Amino acid sequence: MQQFIENGKRGYAIVKDKVVSVACIIVPDNTPNAKHDYSPDDMIPIRDGDKMTYIPLKDIFDDYNTAVEELKLRKIQKQNERPSWDAYFMNIAIAVSTRSSCTRRKVGAIIVKEKRIITTGYNGTPRGLKNCDNGGCPRCNSDAPSGTKLDECLCSHAEENAIVQAAYHGVSIKGGVLYVTFTPCLHCAKMICNSGIREVVYNEHYSVDAKASEILQDAGIILRKVM
């Protein structure tokens, strides 16, 4: 139960799942400095807008206590819930994206085989260059509108880095599943086709390049959205 003050009057709101189920103002009598010691059976005057009703105090607190217990139970149940494999891997890809130094968009990707993470990647400037947020990519640090001057961007994409990392360490990704926070661009889509990845799972749609989705589907690569 949350207490609030309205026009100098004390009130209470019972909130359940972020929805106010009871919003009321306790209306005192006209006696100056009157003290109100309520018992559970007292009828409490409740103002709901312009309407005045009387509700037993114990009913208000019963509703509140029930709501609290339900919320506690839901919290325990949620804590005990195991995420699906898709949610598990996508949440890891989202965490990977936080390593990105790109000043425009942070993207993360992981490649999975037989429910094991093979490699990860996030977007940023190539190895040995300044990070994007340190001025490494002039295009990302310019005022170029989104989706323009992409040929001037020095950043490698998350999918690209995940695939290259596998090659760098001599790990096969044939038959793997790519989890990525945004749908691939055309360049990354071509790399995905040639790498042997069989499925791409994404979280958000990148609308700049519709052709990328088309060639993935034409190549028989599953493309689907989760979360």
Short mmCIF file of C-alpha atoms in Angstrom, two decimals:
data_model
loop_
_atom_site.label_atom_id
_atom_site.label_comp_id
_atom_site.label_asym_id
_atom_site.label_seq_id
_atom_site.Cartn_x
_atom_site.Cartn_y
_atom_site.Cartn_z
CA MET A 1 0.00 0.00 0.00
CA GLN A 2 1.43 3.34 -1.02
CA GLN A 3 0.59 6.52 0.87
CA PHE A 4 0.09 9.82 -0.91
CA ILE A 5 -1.08 13.32 -0.11
CA GLU A 6 -3.67 15.13 -2.19
CA ASN A 7 -4.84 18.64 -1.32
CA GLY A 8 -3.40 18.21 2.15
CA LYS A 9 -5.37 15.00 2.78
CA ARG A 10 -3.79 11.65 3.46
CA GLY A 11 -4.60 8.89 1.01
CA TYR A 12 -3.61 5.39 0.07
CA ALA A 13 -3.28 3.46 -3.16
CA ILE A 14 -3.12 -0.30 -3.46
CA VAL A 15 -0.90 -1.17 -6.41
CA LYS A 16 -0.83 -4.61 -7.99
CA ASP A 17 1.23 -5.33 -11.11
CA LYS A 18 1.72 -1.56 -11.51
CA VAL A 19 -2.06 -1.08 -11.66
CA VAL A 20 -3.88 0.87 -8.97
CA SER A 21 -6.72 -1.30 -7.72
CA VAL A 22 -7.82 1.10 -4.96
CA ALA A 23 -7.13 4.83 -4.86
CA CYS A 24 -8.68 6.70 -1.99
CA ILE A 25 -8.43 9.68 0.30
CA ILE A 26 -9.13 9.34 4.00
CA VAL A 27 -11.49 12.19 4.74
CA PRO A 28 -11.21 13.50 8.30
CA ASP A 29 -14.15 14.99 10.16
CA ASN A 30 -14.50 18.74 10.57
CA THR A 31 -13.04 18.80 14.08
CA PRO A 32 -9.78 20.74 14.05
CA ASN A 33 -6.75 18.59 14.90
CA ALA A 34 -8.97 15.54 15.29
CA LYS A 35 -7.19 12.25 15.94
CA HIS A 36 -8.38 9.11 14.16
CA ASP A 37 -7.56 5.74 15.68
CA TYR A 38 -9.25 3.22 13.41
CA SER A 39 -10.00 -0.39 14.30
CA PRO A 40 -10.27 -3.11 11.61
CA ASP A 41 -14.10 -3.03 11.72
CA ASP A 42 -14.40 0.73 11.31
CA MET A 43 -16.07 1.95 8.13
CA ILE A 44 -13.62 4.25 6.40
CA PRO A 45 -14.91 7.07 4.20
CA ILE A 46 -13.38 6.70 0.76
CA ARG A 47 -13.54 9.31 -1.96
CA ASP A 48 -13.21 7.92 -5.49
CA GLY A 49 -13.41 11.00 -7.68
CA ASP A 50 -16.69 12.70 -6.77
CA LYS A 51 -18.18 9.58 -5.25
CA MET A 52 -18.04 8.85 -1.53
CA THR A 53 -18.32 5.30 -0.22
CA TYR A 54 -17.57 3.53 3.08
CA ILE A 55 -15.37 0.45 3.20
CA PRO A 56 -14.33 -1.61 6.25
CA LEU A 57 -10.71 -0.88 7.02
CA LYS A 58 -9.92 -4.60 7.27
CA ASP A 59 -11.11 -5.11 3.65
CA ILE A 60 -8.61 -2.53 2.43
CA PHE A 61 -5.75 -4.23 4.24
CA ASP A 62 -6.96 -7.72 3.27
CA ASP A 63 -6.80 -6.70 -0.38
CA TYR A 64 -3.36 -5.26 0.18
CA ASN A 65 -2.01 -8.32 1.99
CA THR A 66 -3.42 -10.64 -0.66
CA ALA A 67 -1.77 -8.58 -3.39
CA VAL A 68 1.56 -8.65 -1.56
CA GLU A 69 1.46 -12.43 -1.15
CA GLU A 70 0.57 -12.91 -4.82
CA LEU A 71 3.46 -10.68 -5.89
CA LYS A 72 5.85 -12.59 -3.62
CA LEU A 73 4.68 -15.88 -5.12
CA ARG A 74 5.08 -14.57 -8.68
CA LYS A 75 8.57 -13.33 -7.89
CA ILE A 76 9.56 -16.75 -6.54
CA GLN A 77 8.06 -18.48 -9.57
CA LYS A 78 9.87 -16.12 -11.95
CA GLN A 79 13.17 -16.71 -10.17
CA ASN A 80 12.68 -20.45 -10.58
CA GLU A 81 11.80 -20.25 -14.28
CA ARG A 82 14.51 -21.44 -16.66
CA PRO A 83 14.83 -19.43 -19.89
CA SER A 84 14.41 -21.19 -23.20
CA TRP A 85 17.57 -21.91 -25.20
CA ASP A 86 16.67 -19.07 -27.57
CA ALA A 87 16.24 -16.60 -24.70
CA TYR A 88 19.41 -17.87 -23.04
CA PHE A 89 21.60 -17.42 -26.10
CA MET A 90 20.00 -14.13 -27.16
CA ASN A 91 20.57 -12.65 -23.71
CA ILE A 92 24.23 -13.63 -24.04
CA ALA A 93 24.38 -11.93 -27.47
CA ILE A 94 22.87 -8.80 -25.88
CA ALA A 95 25.54 -8.93 -23.16
CA VAL A 96 28.23 -9.30 -25.84
CA SER A 97 26.91 -6.15 -27.56
CA THR A 98 27.83 -4.09 -24.50
CA ARG A 99 31.50 -4.61 -25.39
CA SER A 100 31.00 -2.64 -28.62
CA SER A 101 32.75 0.71 -28.87
CA CYS A 102 30.59 1.89 -31.78
CA THR A 103 29.09 5.33 -31.24
CA ARG A 104 26.10 4.61 -33.51
CA ARG A 105 24.71 1.18 -32.69
CA LYS A 106 25.90 -1.61 -30.41
CA VAL A 107 25.41 -5.09 -31.87
CA GLY A 108 26.36 -8.47 -30.45
CA ALA A 109 26.50 -11.92 -32.02
CA ILE A 110 27.32 -15.47 -30.96
CA ILE A 111 27.58 -18.67 -32.97
CA VAL A 112 26.25 -21.83 -31.34
CA LYS A 113 26.66 -25.51 -32.25
CA GLU A 114 24.90 -28.28 -30.36
CA LYS A 115 23.95 -25.78 -27.65
CA ARG A 116 27.58 -24.73 -27.11
CA ILE A 117 28.91 -21.25 -27.79
CA ILE A 118 31.65 -21.49 -30.41
CA THR A 119 32.51 -17.83 -30.88
CA THR A 120 31.30 -14.31 -30.13
CA GLY A 121 31.58 -10.95 -31.87
CA TYR A 122 30.56 -7.33 -31.53
CA ASN A 123 30.85 -4.39 -33.90
CA GLY A 124 33.83 -2.08 -33.79
CA THR A 125 36.99 -1.04 -35.60
CA PRO A 126 39.43 -3.77 -36.76
CA ARG A 127 42.14 -5.15 -34.53
CA GLY A 128 45.00 -2.68 -33.96
CA LEU A 129 43.01 0.45 -34.84
CA LYS A 130 41.60 3.07 -32.50
CA ASN A 131 38.25 2.19 -31.01
CA CYS A 132 35.23 3.80 -32.63
CA ASP A 133 34.45 5.88 -29.56
CA ASN A 134 38.03 7.19 -29.60
CA GLY A 135 37.67 8.52 -33.14
CA GLY A 136 38.68 5.30 -34.92
CA CYS A 137 35.79 5.50 -37.39
CA PRO A 138 35.28 8.94 -38.98
CA ARG A 139 31.89 7.98 -40.37
CA CYS A 140 30.46 6.86 -37.01
CA ASN A 141 31.78 10.04 -35.41
CA SER A 142 30.27 12.27 -38.09
CA ASP A 143 26.74 13.61 -38.47
CA ALA A 144 25.96 11.30 -41.41
CA PRO A 145 22.30 10.19 -41.24
CA SER A 146 21.59 6.58 -40.29
CA GLY A 147 22.01 4.25 -43.26
CA THR A 148 24.15 6.65 -45.30
CA LYS A 149 27.86 6.66 -46.18
CA LEU A 150 28.14 3.05 -45.09
CA ASP A 151 31.02 2.58 -47.54
CA GLU A 152 33.05 4.97 -45.39
CA CYS A 153 32.45 3.06 -42.15
CA LEU A 154 35.60 1.37 -40.80
CA CYS A 155 33.78 -0.77 -38.24
CA SER A 156 33.50 -4.52 -38.64
CA HIS A 157 30.05 -5.89 -37.89
CA ALA A 158 29.25 -8.26 -35.04
CA GLU A 159 28.37 -11.19 -37.33
CA GLU A 160 31.51 -10.57 -39.37
CA ASN A 161 33.68 -10.57 -36.25
CA ALA A 162 32.07 -13.75 -34.91
CA ILE A 163 32.75 -15.57 -38.19
CA VAL A 164 36.30 -14.19 -38.49
CA GLN A 165 37.09 -15.13 -34.90
CA ALA A 166 36.15 -18.73 -35.67
CA ALA A 167 38.49 -18.72 -38.68
CA TYR A 168 41.23 -17.04 -36.62
CA HIS A 169 41.10 -19.84 -34.05
CA GLY A 170 40.55 -22.62 -36.59
CA VAL A 171 37.07 -23.57 -35.38
CA SER A 172 34.40 -24.89 -37.76
CA ILE A 173 31.02 -23.16 -37.63
CA LYS A 174 29.41 -25.27 -40.35
CA GLY A 175 25.86 -26.13 -39.31
CA GLY A 176 25.91 -23.56 -36.54
CA VAL A 177 23.23 -21.11 -35.41
CA LEU A 178 23.98 -17.40 -35.33
CA TYR A 179 22.29 -15.35 -32.60
CA VAL A 180 22.52 -11.64 -33.34
CA THR A 181 20.83 -8.62 -31.79
CA PHE A 182 19.96 -7.09 -35.21
CA THR A 183 19.25 -8.66 -38.60
CA PRO A 184 22.39 -8.87 -40.77
CA CYS A 185 23.32 -6.37 -43.48
CA LEU A 186 23.92 -7.54 -47.06
CA HIS A 187 27.68 -7.96 -46.58
CA CYS A 188 27.24 -10.07 -43.44
CA ALA A 189 24.45 -12.07 -45.06
CA LYS A 190 26.86 -13.11 -47.85
CA MET A 191 29.45 -14.15 -45.25
CA ILE A 192 26.79 -16.15 -43.40
CA CYS A 193 25.86 -17.99 -46.60
CA ASN A 194 29.50 -18.90 -47.32
CA SER A 195 30.34 -19.90 -43.74
CA GLY A 196 27.89 -22.80 -43.56
CA ILE A 197 25.68 -21.32 -40.85
CA ARG A 198 22.25 -22.91 -41.13
CA GLU A 199 20.11 -20.55 -39.06
CA VAL A 200 20.06 -16.88 -38.02
CA VAL A 201 18.11 -15.83 -34.93
CA TYR A 202 17.71 -12.12 -34.32
CA ASN A 203 16.19 -9.80 -31.75
CA GLU A 204 15.52 -6.56 -33.69
CA HIS A 205 15.02 -5.81 -37.37
CA TYR A 206 17.59 -3.68 -39.21
CA SER A 207 15.52 -2.05 -41.94
CA VAL A 208 18.32 -0.58 -44.10
CA ASP A 209 18.93 -3.69 -46.23
CA ALA A 210 15.91 -5.83 -47.12
CA LYS A 211 18.01 -7.71 -49.73
CA ALA A 212 19.97 -9.39 -46.95
CA SER A 213 16.91 -11.22 -45.64
CA GLU A 214 16.01 -12.22 -49.19
CA ILE A 215 19.35 -13.85 -49.98
CA LEU A 216 19.42 -15.70 -46.66
CA GLN A 217 16.04 -17.21 -47.45
CA ASP A 218 17.09 -17.99 -51.04
CA ALA A 219 20.15 -19.80 -49.67
CA GLY A 220 17.92 -21.95 -47.47
CA ILE A 221 19.08 -20.34 -44.22
CA ILE A 222 16.39 -20.08 -41.55
CA LEU A 223 15.81 -16.51 -40.40
CA ARG A 224 13.61 -15.98 -37.36
CA LYS A 225 12.95 -13.48 -34.59
CA VAL A 226 12.91 -14.14 -30.85
CA MET A 227 12.12 -11.99 -27.78
#
